[in-house]
mmCIF file of C-alpha atoms and ligand atoms in Angstrom:
data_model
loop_
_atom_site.group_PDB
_atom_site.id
_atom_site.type_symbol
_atom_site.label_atom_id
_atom_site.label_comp_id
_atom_site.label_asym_id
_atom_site.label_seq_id
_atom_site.Cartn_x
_atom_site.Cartn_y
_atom_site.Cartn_z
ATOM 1 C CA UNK G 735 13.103 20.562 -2.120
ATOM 2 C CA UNK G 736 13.868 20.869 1.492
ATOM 3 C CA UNK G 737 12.596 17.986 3.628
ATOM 4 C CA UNK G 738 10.128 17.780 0.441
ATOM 5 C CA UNK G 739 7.280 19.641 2.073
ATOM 6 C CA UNK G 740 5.001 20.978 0.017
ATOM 7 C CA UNK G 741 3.343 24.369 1.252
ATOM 8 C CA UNK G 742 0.840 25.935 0.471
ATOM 9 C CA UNK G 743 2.059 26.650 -3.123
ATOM 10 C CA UNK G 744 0.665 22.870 -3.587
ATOM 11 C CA UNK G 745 -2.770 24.251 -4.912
ATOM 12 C CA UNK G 746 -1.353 26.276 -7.713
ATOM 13 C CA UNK G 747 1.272 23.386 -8.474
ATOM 14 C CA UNK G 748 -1.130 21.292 -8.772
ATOM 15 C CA UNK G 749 -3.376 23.703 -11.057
ATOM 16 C CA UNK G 750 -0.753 24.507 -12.928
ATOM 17 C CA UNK G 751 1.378 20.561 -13.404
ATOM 18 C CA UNK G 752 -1.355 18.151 -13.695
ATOM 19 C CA UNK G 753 -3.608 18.485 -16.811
ATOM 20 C CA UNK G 754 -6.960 17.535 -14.626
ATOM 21 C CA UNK G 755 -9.219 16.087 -16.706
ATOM 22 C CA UNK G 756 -12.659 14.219 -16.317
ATOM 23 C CA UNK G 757 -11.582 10.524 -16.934
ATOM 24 C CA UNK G 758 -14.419 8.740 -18.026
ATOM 25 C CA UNK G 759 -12.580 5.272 -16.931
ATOM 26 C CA UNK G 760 -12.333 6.289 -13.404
ATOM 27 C CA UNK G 761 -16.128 5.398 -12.655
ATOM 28 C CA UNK G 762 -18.745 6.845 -10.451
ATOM 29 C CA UNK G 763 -17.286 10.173 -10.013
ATOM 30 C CA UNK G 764 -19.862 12.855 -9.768
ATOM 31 C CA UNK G 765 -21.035 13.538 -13.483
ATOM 32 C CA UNK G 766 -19.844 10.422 -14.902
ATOM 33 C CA UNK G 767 -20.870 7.347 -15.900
ATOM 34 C CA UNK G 768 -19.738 4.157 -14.214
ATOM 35 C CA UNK G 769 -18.872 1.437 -16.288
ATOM 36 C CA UNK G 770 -19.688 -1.604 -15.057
ATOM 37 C CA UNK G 771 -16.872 -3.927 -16.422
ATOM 38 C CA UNK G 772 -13.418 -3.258 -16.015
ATOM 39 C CA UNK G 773 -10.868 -2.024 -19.132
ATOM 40 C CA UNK G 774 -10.521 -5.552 -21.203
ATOM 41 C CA UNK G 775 -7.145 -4.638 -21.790
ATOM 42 C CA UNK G 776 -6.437 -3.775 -17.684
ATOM 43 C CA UNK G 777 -5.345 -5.693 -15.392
ATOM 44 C CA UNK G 778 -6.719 -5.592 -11.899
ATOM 45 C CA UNK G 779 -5.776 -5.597 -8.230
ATOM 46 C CA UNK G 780 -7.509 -4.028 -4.634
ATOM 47 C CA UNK G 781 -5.202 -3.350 -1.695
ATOM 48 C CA UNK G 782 -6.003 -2.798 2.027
ATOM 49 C CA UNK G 783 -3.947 -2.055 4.322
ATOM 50 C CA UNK G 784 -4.105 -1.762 8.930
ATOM 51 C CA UNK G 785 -7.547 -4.647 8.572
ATOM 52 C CA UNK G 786 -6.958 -7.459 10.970
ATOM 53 C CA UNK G 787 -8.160 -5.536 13.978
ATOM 54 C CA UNK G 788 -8.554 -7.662 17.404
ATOM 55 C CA UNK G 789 -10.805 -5.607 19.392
ATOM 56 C CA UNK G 790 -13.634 -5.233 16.992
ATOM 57 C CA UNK G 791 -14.737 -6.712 13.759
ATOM 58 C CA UNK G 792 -17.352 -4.702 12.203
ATOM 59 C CA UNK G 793 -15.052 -2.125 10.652
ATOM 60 C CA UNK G 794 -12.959 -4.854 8.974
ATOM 61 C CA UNK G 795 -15.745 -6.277 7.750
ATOM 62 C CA UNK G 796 -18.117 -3.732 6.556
ATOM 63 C CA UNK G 797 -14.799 -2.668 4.207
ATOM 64 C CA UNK G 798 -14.614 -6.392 3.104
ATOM 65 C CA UNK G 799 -18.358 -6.652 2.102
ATOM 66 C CA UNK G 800 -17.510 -3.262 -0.041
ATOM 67 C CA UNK G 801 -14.693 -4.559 -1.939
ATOM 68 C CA UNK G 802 -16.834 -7.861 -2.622
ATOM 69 C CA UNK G 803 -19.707 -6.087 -4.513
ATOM 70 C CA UNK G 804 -17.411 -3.857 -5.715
ATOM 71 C CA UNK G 805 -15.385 -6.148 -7.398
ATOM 72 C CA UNK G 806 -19.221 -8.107 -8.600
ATOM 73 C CA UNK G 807 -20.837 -5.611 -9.431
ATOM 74 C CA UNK G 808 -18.152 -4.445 -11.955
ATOM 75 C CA UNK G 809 -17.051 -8.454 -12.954
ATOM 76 C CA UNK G 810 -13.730 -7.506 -11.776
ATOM 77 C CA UNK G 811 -11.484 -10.101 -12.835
ATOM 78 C CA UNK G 812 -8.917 -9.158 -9.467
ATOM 79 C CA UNK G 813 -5.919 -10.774 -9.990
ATOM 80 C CA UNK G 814 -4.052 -9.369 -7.075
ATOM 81 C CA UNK G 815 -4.783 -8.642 -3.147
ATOM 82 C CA UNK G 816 -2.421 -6.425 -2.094
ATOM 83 C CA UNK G 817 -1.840 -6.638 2.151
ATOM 84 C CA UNK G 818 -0.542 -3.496 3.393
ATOM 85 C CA UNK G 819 0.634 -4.685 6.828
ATOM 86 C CA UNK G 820 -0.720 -4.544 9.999
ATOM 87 C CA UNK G 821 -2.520 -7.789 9.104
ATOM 88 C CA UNK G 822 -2.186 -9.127 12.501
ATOM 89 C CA UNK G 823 -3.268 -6.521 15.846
ATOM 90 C CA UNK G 824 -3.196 -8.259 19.127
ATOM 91 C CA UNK G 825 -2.467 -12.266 19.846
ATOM 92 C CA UNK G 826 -2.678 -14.740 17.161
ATOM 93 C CA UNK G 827 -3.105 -17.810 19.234
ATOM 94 C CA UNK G 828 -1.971 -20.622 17.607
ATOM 95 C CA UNK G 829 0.383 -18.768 14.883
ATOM 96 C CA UNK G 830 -0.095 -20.216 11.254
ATOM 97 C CA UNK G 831 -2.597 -22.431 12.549
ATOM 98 C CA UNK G 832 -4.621 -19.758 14.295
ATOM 99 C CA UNK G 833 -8.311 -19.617 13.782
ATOM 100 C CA UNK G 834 -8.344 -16.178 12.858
ATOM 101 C CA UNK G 835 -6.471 -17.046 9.813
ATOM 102 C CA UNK G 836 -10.431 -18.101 8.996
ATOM 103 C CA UNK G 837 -12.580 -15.914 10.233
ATOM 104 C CA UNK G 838 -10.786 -12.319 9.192
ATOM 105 C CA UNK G 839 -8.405 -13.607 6.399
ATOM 106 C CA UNK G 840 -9.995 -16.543 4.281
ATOM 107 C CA UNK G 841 -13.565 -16.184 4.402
ATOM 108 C CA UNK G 842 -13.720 -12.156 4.386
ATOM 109 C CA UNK G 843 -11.903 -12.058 1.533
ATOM 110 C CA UNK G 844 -13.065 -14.944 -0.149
ATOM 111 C CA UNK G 845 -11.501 -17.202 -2.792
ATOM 112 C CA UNK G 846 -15.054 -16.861 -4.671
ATOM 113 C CA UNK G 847 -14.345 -13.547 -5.076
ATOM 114 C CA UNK G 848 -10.811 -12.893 -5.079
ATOM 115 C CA UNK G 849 -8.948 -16.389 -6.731
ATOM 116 C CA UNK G 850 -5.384 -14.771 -6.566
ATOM 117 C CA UNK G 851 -2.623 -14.012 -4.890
ATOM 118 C CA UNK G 852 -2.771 -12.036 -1.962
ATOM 119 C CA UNK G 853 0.935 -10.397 -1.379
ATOM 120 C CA UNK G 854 0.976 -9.011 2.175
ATOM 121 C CA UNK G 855 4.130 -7.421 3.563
ATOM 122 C CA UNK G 856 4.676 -6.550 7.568
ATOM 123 C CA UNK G 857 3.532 -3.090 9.825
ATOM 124 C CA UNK G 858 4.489 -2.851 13.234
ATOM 125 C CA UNK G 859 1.397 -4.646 14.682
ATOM 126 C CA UNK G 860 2.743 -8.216 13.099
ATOM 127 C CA UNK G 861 6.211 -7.524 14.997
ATOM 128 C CA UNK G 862 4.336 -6.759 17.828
ATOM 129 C CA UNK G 863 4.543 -9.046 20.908
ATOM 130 C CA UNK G 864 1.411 -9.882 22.129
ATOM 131 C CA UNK G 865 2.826 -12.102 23.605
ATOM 132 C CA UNK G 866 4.044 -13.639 20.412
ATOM 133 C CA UNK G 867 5.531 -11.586 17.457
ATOM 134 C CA UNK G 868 3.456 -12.473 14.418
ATOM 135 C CA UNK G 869 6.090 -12.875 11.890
ATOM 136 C CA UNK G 870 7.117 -15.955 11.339
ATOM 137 C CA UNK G 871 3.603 -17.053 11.643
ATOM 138 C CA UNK G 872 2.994 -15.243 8.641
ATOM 139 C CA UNK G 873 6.041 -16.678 6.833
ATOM 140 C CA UNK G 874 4.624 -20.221 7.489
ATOM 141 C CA UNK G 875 0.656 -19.785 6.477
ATOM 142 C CA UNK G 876 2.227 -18.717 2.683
ATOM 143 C CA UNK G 877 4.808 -21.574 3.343
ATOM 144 C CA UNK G 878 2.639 -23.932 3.629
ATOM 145 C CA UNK G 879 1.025 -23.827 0.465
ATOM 146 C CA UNK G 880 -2.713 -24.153 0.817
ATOM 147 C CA UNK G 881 -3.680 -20.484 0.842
ATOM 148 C CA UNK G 882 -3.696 -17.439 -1.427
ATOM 149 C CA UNK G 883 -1.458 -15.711 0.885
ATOM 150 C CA UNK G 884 2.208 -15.036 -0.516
ATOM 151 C CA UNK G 885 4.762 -13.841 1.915
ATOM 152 C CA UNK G 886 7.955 -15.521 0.643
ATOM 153 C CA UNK G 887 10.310 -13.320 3.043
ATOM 154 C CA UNK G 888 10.591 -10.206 4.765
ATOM 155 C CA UNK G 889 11.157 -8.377 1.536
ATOM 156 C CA UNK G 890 10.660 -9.936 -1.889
ATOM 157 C CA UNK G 891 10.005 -8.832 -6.010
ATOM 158 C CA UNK G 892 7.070 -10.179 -8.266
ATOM 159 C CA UNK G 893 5.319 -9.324 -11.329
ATOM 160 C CA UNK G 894 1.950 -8.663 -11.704
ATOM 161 C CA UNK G 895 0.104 -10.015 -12.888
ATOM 162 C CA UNK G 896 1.572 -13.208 -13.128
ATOM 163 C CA UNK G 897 0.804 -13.726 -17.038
ATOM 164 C CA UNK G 898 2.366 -10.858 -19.564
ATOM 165 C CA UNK G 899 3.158 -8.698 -16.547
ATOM 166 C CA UNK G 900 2.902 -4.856 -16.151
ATOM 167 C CA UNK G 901 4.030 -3.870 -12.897
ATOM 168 C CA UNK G 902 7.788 -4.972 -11.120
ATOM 169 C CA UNK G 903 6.573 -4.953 -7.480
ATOM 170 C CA UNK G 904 9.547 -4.519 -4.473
ATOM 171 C CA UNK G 905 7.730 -5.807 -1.329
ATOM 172 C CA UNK G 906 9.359 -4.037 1.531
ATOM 173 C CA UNK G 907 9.661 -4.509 5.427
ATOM 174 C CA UNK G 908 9.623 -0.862 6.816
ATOM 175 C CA UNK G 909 9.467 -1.777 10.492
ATOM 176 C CA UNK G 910 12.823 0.112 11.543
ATOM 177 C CA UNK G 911 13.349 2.735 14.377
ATOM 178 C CA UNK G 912 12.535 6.889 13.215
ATOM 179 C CA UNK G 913 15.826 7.372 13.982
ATOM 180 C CA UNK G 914 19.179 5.577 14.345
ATOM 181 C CA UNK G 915 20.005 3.991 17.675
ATOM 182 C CA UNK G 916 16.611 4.344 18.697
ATOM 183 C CA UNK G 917 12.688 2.558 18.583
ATOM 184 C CA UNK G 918 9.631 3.958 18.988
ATOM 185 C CA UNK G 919 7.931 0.156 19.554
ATOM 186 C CA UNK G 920 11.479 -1.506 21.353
ATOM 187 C CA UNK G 921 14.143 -3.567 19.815
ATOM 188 C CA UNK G 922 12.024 -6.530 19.177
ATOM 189 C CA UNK G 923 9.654 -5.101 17.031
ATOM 190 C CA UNK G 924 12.083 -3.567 14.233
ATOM 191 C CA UNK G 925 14.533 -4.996 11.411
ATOM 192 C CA UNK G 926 17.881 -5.333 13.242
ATOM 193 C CA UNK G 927 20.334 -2.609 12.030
ATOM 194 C CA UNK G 928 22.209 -5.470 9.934
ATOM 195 C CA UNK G 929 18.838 -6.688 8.110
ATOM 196 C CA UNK G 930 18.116 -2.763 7.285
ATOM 197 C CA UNK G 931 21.456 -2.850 5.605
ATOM 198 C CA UNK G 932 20.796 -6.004 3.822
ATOM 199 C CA UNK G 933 17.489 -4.982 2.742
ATOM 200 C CA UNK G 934 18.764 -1.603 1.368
ATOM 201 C CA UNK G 935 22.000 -3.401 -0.197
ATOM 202 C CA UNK G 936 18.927 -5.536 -1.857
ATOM 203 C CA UNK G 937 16.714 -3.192 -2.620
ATOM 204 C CA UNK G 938 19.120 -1.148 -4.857
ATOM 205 C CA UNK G 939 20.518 -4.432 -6.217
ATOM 206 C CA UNK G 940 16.891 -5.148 -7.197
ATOM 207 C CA UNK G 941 16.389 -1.338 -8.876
ATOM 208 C CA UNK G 942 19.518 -1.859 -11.139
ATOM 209 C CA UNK G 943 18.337 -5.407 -12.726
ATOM 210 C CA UNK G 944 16.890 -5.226 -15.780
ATOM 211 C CA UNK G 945 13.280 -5.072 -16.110
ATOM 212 C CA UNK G 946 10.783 -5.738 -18.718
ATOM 213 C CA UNK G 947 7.788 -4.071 -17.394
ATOM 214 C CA UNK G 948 6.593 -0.496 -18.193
ATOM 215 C CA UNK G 949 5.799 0.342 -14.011
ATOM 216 C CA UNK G 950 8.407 0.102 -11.190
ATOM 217 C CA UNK G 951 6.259 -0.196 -8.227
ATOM 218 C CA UNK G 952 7.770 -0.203 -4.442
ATOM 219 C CA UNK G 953 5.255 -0.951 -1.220
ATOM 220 C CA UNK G 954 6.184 -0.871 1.857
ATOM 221 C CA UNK G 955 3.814 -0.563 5.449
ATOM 222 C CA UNK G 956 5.192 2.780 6.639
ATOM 223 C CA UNK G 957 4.288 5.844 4.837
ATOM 224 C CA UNK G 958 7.984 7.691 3.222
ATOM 225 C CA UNK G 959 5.356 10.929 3.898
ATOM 226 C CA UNK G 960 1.901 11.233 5.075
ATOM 227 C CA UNK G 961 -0.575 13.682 6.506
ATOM 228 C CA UNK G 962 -1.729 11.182 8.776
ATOM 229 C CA UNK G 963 -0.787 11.469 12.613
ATOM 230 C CA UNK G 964 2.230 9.158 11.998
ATOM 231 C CA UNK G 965 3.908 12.061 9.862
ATOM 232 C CA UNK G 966 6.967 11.560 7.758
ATOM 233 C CA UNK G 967 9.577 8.961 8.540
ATOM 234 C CA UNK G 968 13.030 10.402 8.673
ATOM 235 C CA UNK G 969 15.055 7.072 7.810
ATOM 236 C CA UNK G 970 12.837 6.126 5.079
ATOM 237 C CA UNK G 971 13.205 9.605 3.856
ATOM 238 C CA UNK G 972 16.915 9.184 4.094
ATOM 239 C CA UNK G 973 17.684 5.908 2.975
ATOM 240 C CA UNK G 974 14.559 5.195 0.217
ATOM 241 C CA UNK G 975 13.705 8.172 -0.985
ATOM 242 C CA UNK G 976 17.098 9.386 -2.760
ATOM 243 C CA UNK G 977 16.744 6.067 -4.380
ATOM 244 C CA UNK G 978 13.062 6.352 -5.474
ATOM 245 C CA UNK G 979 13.893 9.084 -7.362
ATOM 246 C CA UNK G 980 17.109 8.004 -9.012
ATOM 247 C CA UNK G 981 15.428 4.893 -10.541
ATOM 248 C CA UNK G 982 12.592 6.422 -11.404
ATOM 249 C CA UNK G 983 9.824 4.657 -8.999
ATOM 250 C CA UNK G 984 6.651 5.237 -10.013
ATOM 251 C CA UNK G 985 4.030 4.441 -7.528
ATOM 252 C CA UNK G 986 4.553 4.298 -3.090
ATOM 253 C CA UNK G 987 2.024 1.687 -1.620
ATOM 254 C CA UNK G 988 1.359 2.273 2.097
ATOM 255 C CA UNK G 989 -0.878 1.922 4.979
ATOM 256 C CA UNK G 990 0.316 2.633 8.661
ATOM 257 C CA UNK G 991 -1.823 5.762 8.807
ATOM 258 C CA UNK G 992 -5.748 4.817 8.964
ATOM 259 C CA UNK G 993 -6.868 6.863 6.162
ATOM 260 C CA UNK G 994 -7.092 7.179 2.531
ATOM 261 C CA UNK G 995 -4.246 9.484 0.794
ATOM 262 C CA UNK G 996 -2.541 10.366 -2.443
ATOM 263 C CA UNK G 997 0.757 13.005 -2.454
ATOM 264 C CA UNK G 998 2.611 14.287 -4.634
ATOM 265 C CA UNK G 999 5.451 16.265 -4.995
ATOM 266 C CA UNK G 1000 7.348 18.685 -7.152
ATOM 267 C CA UNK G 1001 9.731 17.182 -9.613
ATOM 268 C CA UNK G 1002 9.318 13.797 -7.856
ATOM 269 C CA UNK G 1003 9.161 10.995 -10.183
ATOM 270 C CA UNK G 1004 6.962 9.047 -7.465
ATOM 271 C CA UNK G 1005 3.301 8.975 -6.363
ATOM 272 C CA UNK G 1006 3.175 8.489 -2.842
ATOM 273 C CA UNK G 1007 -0.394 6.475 -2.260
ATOM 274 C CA UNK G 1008 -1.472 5.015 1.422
ATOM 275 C CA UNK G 1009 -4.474 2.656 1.751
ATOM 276 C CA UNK G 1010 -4.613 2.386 5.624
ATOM 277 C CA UNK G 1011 -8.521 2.092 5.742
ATOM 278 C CA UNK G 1012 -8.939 -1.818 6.392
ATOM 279 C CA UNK G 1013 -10.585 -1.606 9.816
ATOM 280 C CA UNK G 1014 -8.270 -0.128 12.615
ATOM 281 C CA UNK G 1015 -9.755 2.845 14.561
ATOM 282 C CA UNK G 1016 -9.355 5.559 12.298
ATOM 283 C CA UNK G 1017 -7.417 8.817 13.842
ATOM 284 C CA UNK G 1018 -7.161 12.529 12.967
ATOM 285 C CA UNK G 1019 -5.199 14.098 9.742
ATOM 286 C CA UNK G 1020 -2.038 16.156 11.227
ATOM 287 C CA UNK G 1021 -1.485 18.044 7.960
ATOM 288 C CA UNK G 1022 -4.816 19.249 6.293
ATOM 289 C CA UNK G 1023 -4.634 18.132 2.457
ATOM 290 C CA UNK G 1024 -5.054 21.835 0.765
ATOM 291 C CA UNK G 1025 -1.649 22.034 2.284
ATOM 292 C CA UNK G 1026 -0.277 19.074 1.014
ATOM 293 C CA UNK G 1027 -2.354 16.608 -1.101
ATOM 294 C CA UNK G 1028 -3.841 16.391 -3.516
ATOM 295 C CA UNK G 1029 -5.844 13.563 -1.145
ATOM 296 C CA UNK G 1030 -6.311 12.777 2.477
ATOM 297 C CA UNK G 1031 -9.199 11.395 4.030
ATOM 298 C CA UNK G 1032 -10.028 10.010 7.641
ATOM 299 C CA UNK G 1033 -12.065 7.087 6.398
ATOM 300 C CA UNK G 1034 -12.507 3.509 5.995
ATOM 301 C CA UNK G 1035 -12.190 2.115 2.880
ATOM 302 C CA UNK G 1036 -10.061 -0.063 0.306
ATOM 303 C CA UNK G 1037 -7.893 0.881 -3.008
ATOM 304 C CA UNK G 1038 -8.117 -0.209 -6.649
ATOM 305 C CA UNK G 1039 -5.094 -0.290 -8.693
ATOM 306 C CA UNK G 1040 -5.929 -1.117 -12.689
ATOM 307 C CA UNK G 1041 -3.397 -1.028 -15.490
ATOM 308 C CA UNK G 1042 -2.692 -1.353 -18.990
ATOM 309 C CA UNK G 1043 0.956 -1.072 -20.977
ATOM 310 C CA UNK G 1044 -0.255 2.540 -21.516
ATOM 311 C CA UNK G 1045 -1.111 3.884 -17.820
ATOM 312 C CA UNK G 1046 -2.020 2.756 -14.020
ATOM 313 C CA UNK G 1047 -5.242 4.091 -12.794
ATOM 314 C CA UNK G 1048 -5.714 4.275 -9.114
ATOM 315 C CA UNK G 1049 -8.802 4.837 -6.691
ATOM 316 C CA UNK G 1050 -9.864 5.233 -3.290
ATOM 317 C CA UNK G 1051 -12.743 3.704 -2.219
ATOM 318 C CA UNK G 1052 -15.110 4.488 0.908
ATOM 319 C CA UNK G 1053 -16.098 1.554 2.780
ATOM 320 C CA UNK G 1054 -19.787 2.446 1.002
ATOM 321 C CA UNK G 1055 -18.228 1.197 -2.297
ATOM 322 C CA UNK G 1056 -18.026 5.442 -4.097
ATOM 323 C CA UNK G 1057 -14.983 6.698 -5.458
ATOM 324 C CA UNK G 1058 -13.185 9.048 -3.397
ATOM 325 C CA UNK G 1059 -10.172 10.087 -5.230
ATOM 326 C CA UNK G 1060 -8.821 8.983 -8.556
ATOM 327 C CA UNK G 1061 -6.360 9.437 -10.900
ATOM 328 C CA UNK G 1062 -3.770 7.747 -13.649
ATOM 329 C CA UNK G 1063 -0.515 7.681 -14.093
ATOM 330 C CA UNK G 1064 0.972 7.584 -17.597
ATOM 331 C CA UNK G 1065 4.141 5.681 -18.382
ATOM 332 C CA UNK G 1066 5.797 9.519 -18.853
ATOM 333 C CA UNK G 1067 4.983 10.028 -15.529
ATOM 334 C CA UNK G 1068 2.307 12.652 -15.839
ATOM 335 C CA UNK G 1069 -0.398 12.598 -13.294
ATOM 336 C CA UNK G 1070 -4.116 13.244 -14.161
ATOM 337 C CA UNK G 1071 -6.562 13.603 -11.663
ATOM 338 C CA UNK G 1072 -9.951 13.204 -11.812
HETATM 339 FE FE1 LIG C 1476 1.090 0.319 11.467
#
């Protein structure tokens, strides 16, 4: 499918490929009962992604007092944060030992609540010099050991969750220029050319090793697509993408954009997913999602992933704790939203 854009055929696609269905597991969508405890059998994890705003606060943290009674008031047992990038916007003054690590990391998000790991993974903001890139200060908080923050390198692979796992996560660093030879944030703030070929060299290595989990799941800070104003990124298009779909990926984890979305496309093997609501301003859509969707929403909010041997259920959330947009994905790859 050229470029992979989906027109405005999506509608009937979508009417015609997913079998929609009313899933009573997806929760407090209009009509149907929310349970209140989780799938015994599921396992559970939340994701946020753009959060550690500098300028203002009250964003990031009304999103962080929804995930809290979220997870509460259904006795989530979360045992995953997922960090979407962007963790760091403006100066961290005093790098790993910063007191922000605190006040918009630690004790928003607390271990009360959440007592796992929280894997985070690098946008644009944390290369950002301001005046400090915030990189390697990231690298050395999960270094050192006392936190739940796990950042063991640029790009890394675990399993989730950590006992009888489900998922193979590939943690990604997507900061590289649009287009060869070029930046749109300035050499300092991207993957050299030679890491992007080491990463890709990796990444593929990683695909081809044998796996024992049922899910093959790949995040990464910039969105492959989106309808947000950021658009769709030509070298992730050209160097991921073909490789997505030859081994089969299943889900794309993103943020970048400040908004809530789910695509899909035709004959793609991969659910594109971006969770960008953590507490940066929030921006326009550039593509309206009856033209390419079957989600996009300008709003704050946080993402739930659960899943079982059988299928991955995923939601958006609104920063008022109600389901936006759900659906599962089965381990045949069909897609049923709710
Ligand atoms: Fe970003």
């Amino acid at each position: 499918m050229d470029s992979l854009v989906v027109d405005v055929t999506r509608r009937r696609f979508l009417r015609q490929t997913f079998a929609f269905s009313a899933l009573a597991a997806l929760g407090s969508v209009p009509g149907i009962a929310a349970p209140q405890t989780s799938d015994a059998s599921a396992a559970d994890l939340l994701m946020i992604g753009d959060w550690g705003y500098d300028t203002q606060h009250e964003a990031q943290a009304g999103v962080a007092v929804a995930m809290r009674k979220y997870a509460q008031n259904r006795r989530l047992r979360t045992q995953a944060l997922l960090m979407l990038g962007d963790n760091w916007y403006g100066a961290l003054e005093g790098g790993a030992t910063s007191e922000r690590w605190q006040t918009q990391f630690e004790q928003l998000y607390p271990a009360s609540v959440f007592d796992c790991p929280s894997y985070a993974i690098l946008g644009n903001h944390d290369y950002q010099r301001w005046p400090e890139s915030k990189v390697e200060a990231e690298l050395e908080y999960a270094r050192a050991g006392r936190s739940r923050w796990k950042m063991p390198a640029r790009w890394y692979r675990f399993d989730f969750p950590e006992r009888n796992p489900l998922i193979t996560f590939i943690a990604l660093d997507s900061n590289m220029p649009f287009k060869d030879g070029t930046s749109d944030h300035g050499r300092d703030f991207t993957l050299t050319p030679q890491q992007q070929v080491e990463q890709l060299a990796w990444l593929e290595a990683e695909f081809k090793r044998p796996r024992a989990t049922p899910f093959l799941v790949v995040m990464g800070h910039h969105p492959v697509y989106s309808d947000g104003p950021h658009g769709d990124h030509p070298v992730l298009i050209r160097d991921w993408d073909p490789l997505f779909r030859k081994y089969k990926v299943d889900l794309y984890l993103a943020g970048h954009d400040h908004d809530l979305q789910h695509l899909e496309f035709e004959n793609h093997p991969t659910s594109f997913f971006l969770s960008g609501g953590g507490g940066a301003d929030l921006y326009d859509l550039k593509i309206d999602p009856s033209k390419r969707g079957p989600f996009a929403q300008k709003v704050y909010g946080f993402s739930h992933l659960s899943v079982t041997s059988e299928k991955m259920v995923l939601r958006h959330l609104s920063d008022g704790g109600s389901i936006l947009h759900a659906f599962t994905k089965t381990r045949d790859g069909k897609v049923n939203i709710a």
